[in-house]
Tab-separated table of C-alpha atoms and ligand atoms in Angstrom:
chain	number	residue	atom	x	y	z
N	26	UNK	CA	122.648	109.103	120.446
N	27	UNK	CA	121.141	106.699	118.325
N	28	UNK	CA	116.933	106.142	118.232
N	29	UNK	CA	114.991	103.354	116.170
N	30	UNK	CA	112.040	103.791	114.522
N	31	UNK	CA	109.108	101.695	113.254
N	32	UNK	CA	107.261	102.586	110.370
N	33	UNK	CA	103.674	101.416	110.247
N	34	UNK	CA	100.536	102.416	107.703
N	35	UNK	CA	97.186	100.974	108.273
N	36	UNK	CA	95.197	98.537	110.334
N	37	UNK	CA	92.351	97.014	108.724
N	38	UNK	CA	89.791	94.533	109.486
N	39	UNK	CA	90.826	91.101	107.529
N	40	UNK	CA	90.885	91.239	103.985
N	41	UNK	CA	89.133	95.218	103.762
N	42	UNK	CA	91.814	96.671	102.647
N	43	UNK	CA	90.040	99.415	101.215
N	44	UNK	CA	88.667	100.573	104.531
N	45	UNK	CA	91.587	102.705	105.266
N	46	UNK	CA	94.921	104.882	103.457
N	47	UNK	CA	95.290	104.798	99.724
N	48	UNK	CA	93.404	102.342	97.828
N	49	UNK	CA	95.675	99.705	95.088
N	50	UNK	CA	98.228	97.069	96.001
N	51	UNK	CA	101.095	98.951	95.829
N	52	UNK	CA	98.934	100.645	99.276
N	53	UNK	CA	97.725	97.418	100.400
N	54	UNK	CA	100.652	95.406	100.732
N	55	UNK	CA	101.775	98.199	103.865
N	56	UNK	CA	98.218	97.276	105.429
N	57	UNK	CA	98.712	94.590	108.330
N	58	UNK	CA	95.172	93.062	109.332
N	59	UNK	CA	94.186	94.039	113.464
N	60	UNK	CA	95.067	90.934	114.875
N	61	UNK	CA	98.660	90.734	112.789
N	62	UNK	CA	99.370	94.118	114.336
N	63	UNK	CA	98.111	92.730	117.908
N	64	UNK	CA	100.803	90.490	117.574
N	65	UNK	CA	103.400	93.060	116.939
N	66	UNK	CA	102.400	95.126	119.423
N	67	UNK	CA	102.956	91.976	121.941
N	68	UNK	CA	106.406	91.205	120.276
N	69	UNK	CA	107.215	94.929	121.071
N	70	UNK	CA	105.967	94.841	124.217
N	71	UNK	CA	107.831	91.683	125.169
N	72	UNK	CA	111.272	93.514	123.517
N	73	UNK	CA	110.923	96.665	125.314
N	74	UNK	CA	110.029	95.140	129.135
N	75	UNK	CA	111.519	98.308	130.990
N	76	UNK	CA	111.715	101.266	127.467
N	77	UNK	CA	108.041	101.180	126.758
N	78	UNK	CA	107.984	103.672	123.137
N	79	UNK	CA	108.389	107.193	123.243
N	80	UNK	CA	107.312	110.029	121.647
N	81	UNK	CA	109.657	112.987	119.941
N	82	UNK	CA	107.639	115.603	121.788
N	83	UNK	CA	108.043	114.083	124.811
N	84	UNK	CA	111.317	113.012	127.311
N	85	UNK	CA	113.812	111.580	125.682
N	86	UNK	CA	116.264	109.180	127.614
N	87	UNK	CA	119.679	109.727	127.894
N	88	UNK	CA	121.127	106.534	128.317
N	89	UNK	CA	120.734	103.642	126.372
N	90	UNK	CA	118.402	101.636	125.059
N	91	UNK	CA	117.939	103.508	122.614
N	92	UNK	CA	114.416	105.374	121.977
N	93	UNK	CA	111.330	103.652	119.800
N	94	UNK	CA	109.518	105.622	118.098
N	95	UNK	CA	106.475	104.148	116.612
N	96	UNK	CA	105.395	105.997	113.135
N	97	UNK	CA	102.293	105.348	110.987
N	98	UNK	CA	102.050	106.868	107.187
N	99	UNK	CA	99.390	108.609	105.257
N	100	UNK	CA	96.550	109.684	107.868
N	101	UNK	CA	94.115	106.585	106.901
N	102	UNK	CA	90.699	106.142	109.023
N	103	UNK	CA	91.878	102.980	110.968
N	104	UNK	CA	94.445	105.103	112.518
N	105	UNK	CA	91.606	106.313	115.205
N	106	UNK	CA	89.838	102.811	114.468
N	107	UNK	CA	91.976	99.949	114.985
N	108	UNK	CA	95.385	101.595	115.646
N	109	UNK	CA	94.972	104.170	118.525
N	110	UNK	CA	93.201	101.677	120.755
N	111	UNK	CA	95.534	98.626	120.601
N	112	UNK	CA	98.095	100.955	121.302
N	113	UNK	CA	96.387	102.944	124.262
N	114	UNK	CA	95.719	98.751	126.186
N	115	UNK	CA	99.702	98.827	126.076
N	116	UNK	CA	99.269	102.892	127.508
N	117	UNK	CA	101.464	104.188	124.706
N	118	UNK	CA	101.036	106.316	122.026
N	119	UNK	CA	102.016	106.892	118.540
N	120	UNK	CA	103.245	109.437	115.998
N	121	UNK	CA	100.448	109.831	112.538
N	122	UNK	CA	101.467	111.248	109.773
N	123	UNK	CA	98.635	113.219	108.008
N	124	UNK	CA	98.618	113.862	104.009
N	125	UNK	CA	96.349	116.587	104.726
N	126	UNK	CA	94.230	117.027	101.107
N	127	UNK	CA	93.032	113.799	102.270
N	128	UNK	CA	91.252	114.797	105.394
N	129	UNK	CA	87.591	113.625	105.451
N	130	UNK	CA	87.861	112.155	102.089
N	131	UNK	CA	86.732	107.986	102.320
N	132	UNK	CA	89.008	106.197	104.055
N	133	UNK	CA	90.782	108.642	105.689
N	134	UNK	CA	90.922	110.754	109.299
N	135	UNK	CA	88.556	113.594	109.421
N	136	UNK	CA	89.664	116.643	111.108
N	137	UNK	CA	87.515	115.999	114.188
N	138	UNK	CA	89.628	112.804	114.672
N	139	UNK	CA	92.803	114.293	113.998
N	140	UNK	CA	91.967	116.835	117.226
N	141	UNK	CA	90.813	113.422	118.706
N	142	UNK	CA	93.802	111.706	118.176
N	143	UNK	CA	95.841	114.670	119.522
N	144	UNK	CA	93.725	115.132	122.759
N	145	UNK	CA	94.514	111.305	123.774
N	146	UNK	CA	98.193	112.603	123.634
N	147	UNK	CA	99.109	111.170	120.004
N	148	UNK	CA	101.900	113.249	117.941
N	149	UNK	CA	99.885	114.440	114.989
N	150	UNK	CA	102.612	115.316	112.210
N	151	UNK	CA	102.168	116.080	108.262
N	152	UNK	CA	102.764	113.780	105.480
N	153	UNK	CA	102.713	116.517	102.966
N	154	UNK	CA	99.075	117.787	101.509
N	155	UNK	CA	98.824	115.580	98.220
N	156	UNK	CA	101.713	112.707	98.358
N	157	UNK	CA	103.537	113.326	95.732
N	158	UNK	CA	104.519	110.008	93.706
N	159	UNK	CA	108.256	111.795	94.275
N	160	UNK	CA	108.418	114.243	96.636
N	161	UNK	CA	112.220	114.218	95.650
N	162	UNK	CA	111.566	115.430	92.237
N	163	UNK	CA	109.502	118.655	92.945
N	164	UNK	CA	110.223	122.132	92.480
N	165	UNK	CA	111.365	124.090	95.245
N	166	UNK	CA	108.052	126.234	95.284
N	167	UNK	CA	105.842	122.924	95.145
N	168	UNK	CA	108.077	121.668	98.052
N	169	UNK	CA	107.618	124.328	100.008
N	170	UNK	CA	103.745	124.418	99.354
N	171	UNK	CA	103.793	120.698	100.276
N	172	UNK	CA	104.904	121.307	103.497
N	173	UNK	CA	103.977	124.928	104.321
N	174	UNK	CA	100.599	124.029	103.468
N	175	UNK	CA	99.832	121.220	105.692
N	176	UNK	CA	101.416	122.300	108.211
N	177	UNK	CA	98.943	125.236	108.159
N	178	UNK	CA	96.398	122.893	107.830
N	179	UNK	CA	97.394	120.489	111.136
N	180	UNK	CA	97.556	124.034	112.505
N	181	UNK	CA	94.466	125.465	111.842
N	182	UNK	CA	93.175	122.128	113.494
N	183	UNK	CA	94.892	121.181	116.599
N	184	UNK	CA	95.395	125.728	117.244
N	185	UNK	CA	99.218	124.552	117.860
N	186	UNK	CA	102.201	124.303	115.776
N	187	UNK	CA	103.292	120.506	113.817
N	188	UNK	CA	107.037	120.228	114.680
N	189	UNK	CA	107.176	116.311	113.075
N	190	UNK	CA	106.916	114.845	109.946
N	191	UNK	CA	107.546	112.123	107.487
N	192	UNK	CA	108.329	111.792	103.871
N	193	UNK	CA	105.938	110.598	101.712
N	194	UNK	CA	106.912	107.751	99.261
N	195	UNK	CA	110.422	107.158	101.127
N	196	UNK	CA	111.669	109.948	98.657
N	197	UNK	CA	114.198	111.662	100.504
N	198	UNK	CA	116.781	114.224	99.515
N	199	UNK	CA	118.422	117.202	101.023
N	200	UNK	CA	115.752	120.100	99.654
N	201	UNK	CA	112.848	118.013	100.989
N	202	UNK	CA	114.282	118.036	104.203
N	203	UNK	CA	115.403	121.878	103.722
N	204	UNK	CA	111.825	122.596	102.694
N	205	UNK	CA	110.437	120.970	105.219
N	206	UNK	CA	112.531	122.760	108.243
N	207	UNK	CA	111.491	125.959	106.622
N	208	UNK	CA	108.026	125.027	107.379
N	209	UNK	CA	108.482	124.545	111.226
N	210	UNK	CA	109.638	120.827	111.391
N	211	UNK	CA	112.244	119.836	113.805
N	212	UNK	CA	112.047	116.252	113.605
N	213	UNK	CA	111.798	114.357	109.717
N	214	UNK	CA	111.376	111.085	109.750
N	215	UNK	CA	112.952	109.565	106.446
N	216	UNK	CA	112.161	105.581	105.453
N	217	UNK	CA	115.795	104.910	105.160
N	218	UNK	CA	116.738	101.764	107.503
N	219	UNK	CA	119.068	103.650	110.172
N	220	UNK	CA	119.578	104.158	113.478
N	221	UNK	CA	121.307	107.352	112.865
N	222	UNK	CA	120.167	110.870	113.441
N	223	UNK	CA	120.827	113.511	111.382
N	224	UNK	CA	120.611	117.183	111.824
N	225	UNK	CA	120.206	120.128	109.305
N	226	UNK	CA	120.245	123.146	110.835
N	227	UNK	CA	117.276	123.358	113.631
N	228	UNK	CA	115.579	119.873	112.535
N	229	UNK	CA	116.973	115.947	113.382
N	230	UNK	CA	116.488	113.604	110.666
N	231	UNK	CA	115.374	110.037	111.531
N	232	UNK	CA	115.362	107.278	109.221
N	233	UNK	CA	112.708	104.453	110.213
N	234	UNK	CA	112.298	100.026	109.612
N	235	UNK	CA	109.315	99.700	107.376
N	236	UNK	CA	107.231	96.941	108.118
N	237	UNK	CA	104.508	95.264	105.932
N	238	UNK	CA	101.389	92.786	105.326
N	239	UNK	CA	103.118	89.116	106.143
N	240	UNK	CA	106.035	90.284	107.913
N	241	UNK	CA	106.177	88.143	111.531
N	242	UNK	CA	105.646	89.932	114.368
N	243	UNK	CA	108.999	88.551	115.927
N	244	UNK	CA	110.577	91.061	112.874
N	245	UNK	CA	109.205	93.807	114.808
N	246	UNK	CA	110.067	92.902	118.223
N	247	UNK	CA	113.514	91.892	116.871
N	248	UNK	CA	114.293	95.491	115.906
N	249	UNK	CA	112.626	97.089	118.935
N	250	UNK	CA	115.199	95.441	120.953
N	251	UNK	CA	117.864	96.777	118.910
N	252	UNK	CA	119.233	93.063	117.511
N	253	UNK	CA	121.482	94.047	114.198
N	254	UNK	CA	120.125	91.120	111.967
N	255	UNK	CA	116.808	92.247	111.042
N	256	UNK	CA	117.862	95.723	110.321
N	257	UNK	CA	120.965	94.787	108.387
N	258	UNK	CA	118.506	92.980	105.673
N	259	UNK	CA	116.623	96.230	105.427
N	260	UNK	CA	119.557	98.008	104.780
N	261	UNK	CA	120.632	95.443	102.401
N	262	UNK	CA	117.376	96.044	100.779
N	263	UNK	CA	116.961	99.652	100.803
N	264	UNK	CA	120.451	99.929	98.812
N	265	UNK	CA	119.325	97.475	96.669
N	266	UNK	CA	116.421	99.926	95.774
N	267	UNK	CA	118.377	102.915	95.995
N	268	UNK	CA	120.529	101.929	93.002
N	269	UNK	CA	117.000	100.812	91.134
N	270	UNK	CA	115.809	104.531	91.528
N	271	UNK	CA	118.905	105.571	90.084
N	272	UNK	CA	119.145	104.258	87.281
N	273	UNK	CA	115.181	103.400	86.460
N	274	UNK	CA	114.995	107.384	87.448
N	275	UNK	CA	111.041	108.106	86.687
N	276	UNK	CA	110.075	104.189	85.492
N	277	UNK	CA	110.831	102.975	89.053
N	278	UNK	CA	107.747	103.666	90.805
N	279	UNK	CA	106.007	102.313	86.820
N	280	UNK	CA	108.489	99.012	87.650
N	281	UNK	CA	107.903	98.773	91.362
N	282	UNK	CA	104.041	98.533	90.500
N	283	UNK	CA	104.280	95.768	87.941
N	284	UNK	CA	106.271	94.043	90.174
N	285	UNK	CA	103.842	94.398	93.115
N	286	UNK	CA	101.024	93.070	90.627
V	23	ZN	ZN1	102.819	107.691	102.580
């Protein structure tokens, strides 16, 4: 079985991109303004006539299509705001991922929304506690505090346990996924461009399209009803800046935001 996921950040009102997630443009260019994301929401809609999006906690089909997941990063406030509503007039719901030292910090979820969230049946998952610029690079024992950590903390607040996840910064490897299963997650979602799921020991890995500020909403709907084109150029791109990291090593992210500017 094969699932596709969307990856999402914020929702902001047009042009306040400050209102919500991490603040600078490397942050802002992952904001889509309300009525952009309106749009993609339609184009989604209009893809998915009879597989409406699903969530990993809930049913999961077994025939084809495949699933859509629909993901948004970082825990910013418009996720309660301007994202949770647009989605509840199409009656689905989404999966958040919290960086938890953020909670109730400006322009982010406070833990009364987070329980809010969760009581109108969204999948509340973590997104580490701080964000690490390269979550790949950490030592085991800050890995394992990353995850252990705010999981504990999405815990403490919804009195259940977080089985999901995502990786903060797109900076996957092996240990941050074996970290995170150690903390309780079952399902990681990666930002690698692939259908494909991936399993280490008791947790599935799923990669996840990213979509950003300016990309048309047909992009989305394209990829919701699992046409090859659209996700063939993010693959194309996602190698591209795979073999960047590798050899830039620690001046990528230093590169990536002159190049944003
Ligand atoms: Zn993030």
């Amino acid at each position: 079985m094969r699932a596709l996921a969307l990856m999402y950040h914020d929702v902001v009102p047009p042009g306040d991109f400050s209102s919500s997630g991490f603040p600078g443009i490397g942050a802002d260019i992952y904001k889509l303004e309300h009525d952009d994301f309106a749009s993609h929401l339609a184009a989604i809609q209009a893809a998915r006539a009879g597989a409406p999006p699903a969530l990993v906690s809930g049913p999961q089909p077994l025939a084809p299509p495949w699933p859509l997941y629909l993901t948004f990063d970082d825990g910013g406030a418009s996720a309660i705001a301007e994202i949770a509503p647009l989605l509840e007039q199409h009656g689905w719901r989404g999966h958040f991922f919290v960086t938890t030292g953020r909670i109730g910090t400006p322009g982010f979820l406070s833990a009364a929304q987070v329980r809010e969230l969760d009581r109108r049946g969204h999948v509340i998952g973590s997104h580490s506690c701080s964000h690490p610029p390269r979550i790949s690079a950490c030592s085991w024992e800050q890995l394992r505090r990353e995850w252990d950590e705010s999981v504990h903390v999405l815990g403490d607040i919804l009195g259940k346990s977080i089985p999901a996840a995502s990786v903060p910064g797109g900076f996957y490897s092996r240990r941050v996924a074996e970290a995170a299963e150690l903390a309780g997650i079952r399902v990681l979602f990666t930002s690698e461009p692939t259908t494909s799921i991936a399993i280490l020991n008791r947790c599935r890995i799923l990669g996840r399209y990213g979509i950003w500020r300016g990309m048309p909403a047909a992009v989305s709907g394209a990829i919701a009803a699992g046409r090859r084109s659209p996700r063939w150029k993010q693959t194309a791109w996602w190698e591209f800046k795979k073999l960047a990291k590798k050899i830039c090593g620690n001046q990528y992210l230093e590169i990536r935001q002159r190049l944003v500017r």
